[in-house]
XYZ file of C-alpha atoms in Angstrom:
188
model
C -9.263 -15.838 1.911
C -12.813 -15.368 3.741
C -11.196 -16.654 6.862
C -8.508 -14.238 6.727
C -11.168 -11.491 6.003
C -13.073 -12.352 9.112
C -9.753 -12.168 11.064
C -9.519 -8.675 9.944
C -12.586 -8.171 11.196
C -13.099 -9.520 14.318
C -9.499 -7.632 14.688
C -11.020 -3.929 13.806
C -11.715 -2.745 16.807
C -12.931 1.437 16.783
C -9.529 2.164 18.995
C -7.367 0.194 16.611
C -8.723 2.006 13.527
C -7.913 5.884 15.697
C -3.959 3.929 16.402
C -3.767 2.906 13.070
C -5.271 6.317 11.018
C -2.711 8.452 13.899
C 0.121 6.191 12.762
C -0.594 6.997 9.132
C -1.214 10.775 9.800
C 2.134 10.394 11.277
C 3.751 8.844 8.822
C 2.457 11.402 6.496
C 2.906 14.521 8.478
C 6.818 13.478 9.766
C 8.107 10.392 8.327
C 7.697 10.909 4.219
C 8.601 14.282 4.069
C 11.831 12.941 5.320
C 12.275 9.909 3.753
C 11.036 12.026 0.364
C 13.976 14.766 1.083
C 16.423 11.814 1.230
C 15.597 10.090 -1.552
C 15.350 13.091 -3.750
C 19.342 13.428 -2.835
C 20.340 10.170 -4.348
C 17.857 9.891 -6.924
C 19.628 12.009 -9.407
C 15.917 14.280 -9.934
C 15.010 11.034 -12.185
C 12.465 9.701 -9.747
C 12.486 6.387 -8.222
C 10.746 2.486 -9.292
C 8.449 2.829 -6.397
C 6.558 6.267 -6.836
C 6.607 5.366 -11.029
C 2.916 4.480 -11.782
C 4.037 3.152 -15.484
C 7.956 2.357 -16.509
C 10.019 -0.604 -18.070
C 13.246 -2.725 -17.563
C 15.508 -0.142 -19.376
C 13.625 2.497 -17.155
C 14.982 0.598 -14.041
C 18.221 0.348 -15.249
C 18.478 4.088 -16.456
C 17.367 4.678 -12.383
C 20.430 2.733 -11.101
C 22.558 4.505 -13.657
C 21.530 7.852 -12.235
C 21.892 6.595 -8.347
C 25.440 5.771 -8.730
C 27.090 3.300 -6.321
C 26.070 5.375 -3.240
C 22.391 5.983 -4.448
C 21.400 2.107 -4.997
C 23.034 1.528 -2.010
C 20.675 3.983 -0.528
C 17.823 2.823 -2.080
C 18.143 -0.579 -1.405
C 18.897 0.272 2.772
C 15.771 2.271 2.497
C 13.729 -0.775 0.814
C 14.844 -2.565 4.075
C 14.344 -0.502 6.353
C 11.510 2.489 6.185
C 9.669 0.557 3.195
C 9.178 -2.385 5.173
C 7.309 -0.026 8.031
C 5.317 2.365 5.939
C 3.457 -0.143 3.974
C 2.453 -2.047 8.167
C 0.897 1.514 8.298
C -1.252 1.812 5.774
C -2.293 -1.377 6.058
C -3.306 -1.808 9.409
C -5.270 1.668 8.393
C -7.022 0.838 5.563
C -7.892 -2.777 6.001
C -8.800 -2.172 9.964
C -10.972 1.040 8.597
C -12.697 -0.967 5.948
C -13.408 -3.949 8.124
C -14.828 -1.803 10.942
C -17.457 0.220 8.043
C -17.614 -2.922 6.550
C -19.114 -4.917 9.338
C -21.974 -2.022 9.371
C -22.290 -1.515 6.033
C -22.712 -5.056 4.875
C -24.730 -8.242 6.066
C -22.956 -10.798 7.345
C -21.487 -13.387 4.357
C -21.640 -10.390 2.415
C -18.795 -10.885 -0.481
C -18.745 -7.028 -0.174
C -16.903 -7.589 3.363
C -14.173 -9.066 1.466
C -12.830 -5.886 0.073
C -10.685 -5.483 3.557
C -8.644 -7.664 1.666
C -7.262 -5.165 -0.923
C -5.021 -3.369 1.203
C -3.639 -6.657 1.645
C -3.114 -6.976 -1.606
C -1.855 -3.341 -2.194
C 0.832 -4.540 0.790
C 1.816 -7.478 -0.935
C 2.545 -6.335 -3.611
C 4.389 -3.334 -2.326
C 7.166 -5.744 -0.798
C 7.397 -7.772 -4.133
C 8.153 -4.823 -5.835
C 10.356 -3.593 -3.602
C 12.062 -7.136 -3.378
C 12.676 -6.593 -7.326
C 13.635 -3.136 -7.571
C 16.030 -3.797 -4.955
C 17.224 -7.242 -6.192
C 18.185 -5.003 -9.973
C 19.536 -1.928 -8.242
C 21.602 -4.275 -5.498
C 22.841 -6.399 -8.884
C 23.522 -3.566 -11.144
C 25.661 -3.204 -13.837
C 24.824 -6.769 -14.269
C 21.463 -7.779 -15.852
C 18.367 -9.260 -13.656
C 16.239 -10.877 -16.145
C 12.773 -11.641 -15.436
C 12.527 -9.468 -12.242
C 13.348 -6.444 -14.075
C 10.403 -7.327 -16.085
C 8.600 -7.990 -13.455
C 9.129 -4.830 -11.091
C 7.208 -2.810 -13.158
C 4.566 -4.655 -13.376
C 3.935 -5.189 -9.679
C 4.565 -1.622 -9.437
C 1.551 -1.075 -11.587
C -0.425 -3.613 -9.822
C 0.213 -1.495 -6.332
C -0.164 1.832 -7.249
C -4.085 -0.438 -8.346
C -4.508 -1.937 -5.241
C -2.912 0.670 -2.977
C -5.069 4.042 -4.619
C -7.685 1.474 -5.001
C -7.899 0.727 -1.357
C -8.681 4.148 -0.295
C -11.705 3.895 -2.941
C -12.829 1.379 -1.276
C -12.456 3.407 2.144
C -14.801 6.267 0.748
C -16.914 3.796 -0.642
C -17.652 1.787 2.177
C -17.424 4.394 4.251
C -20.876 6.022 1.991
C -22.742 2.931 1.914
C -21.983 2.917 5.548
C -23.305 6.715 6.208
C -26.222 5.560 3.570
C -27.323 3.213 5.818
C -27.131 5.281 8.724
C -29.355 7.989 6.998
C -31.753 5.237 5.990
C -32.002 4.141 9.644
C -32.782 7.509 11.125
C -35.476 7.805 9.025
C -37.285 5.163 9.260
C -36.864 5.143 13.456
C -37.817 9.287 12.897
């Protein structure tokens, strides 16, 4: 885990944190708006798994009622296809962002520097959900025990680690200014 967390650092580079915070401007600016009119036409107005902070097994099934054939066909070509890209984007901006404050914000061997690792997490977790929700809306009418349990769950857990990762980000990114301010002063 540390190792992997100095990867990421030695990685974050100042360029690659402006590449990856233009991809995810991008992504946000073009891409979702897109992706969000799309899925709003096979989702039936009853939402979707992955933007649910909080819903159960019956909930998942009630979603793949609502699709119909064509909408969880939909949804599951978009799990595989713009859902395995979008989550790479965030990623590479958040953890490259909080590596590069990181580094300046924290002494080296710091267990603060390993905080780069929860967009990591967040991404993680993000493809096992969408593995599941994709795996009960690919299988449905029939049943999916265990990962329909499950789905929600790890939804849960990445909405956490996702939201939670740009907490981090504003938080390291203080302690980082902090630091700064602390330094001017005392060389002022």
């Amino acid at each position: 885990m540390r190792r992997f967390s100095r990867w990421l650092e030695r990685q974050s580079k100042g360029w690659l944190v402006l590449v990856g915070l233009a991809i995810f401007a991008g992504f946000l600016g073009f891409v979702l708006p897109q992706q969000a009119q799309k899925s709003q036409q096979y989702s039936a107005d009853v939402g979707s798994p992955d933007s649910s902070l909080f819903y159960s097994a019956d909930d998942l099934y009630r979603f793949a009622e609502a699709y119909g054939p064509e909408g969880r066909a939909e949804y599951v070509a978009a799990r595989f296809s713009f859902d395995l890209i979008w989550p790479l984007a965030y990623t590479l901006f958040l953890a490259t962002a909080i590596s590069w404050l990181g580094q300046r914000a924290f002494a080296d061997g710091s267990n603060w520097r390993l905080l780069n690792l929860v967009p990591v997490i967040g991404l993680g977790l993000d493809y096992a959900e969408n593995c599941g929700a994709a795996l009960v809306m690919g299988r449905y009418p029939e049943r999916t025990p265990i990962i329909d349990w499950l789905t929600p769950w790890l939804s849960a857990s990445k909405w956490l680690f996702v939201n939670g990762s740009f907490v981090v980000l504003v938080a390291v990114g203080l302690v980082y200014l902090w630091q700064r301010i602390k330094k001017h002063r005392s060389n002022g």
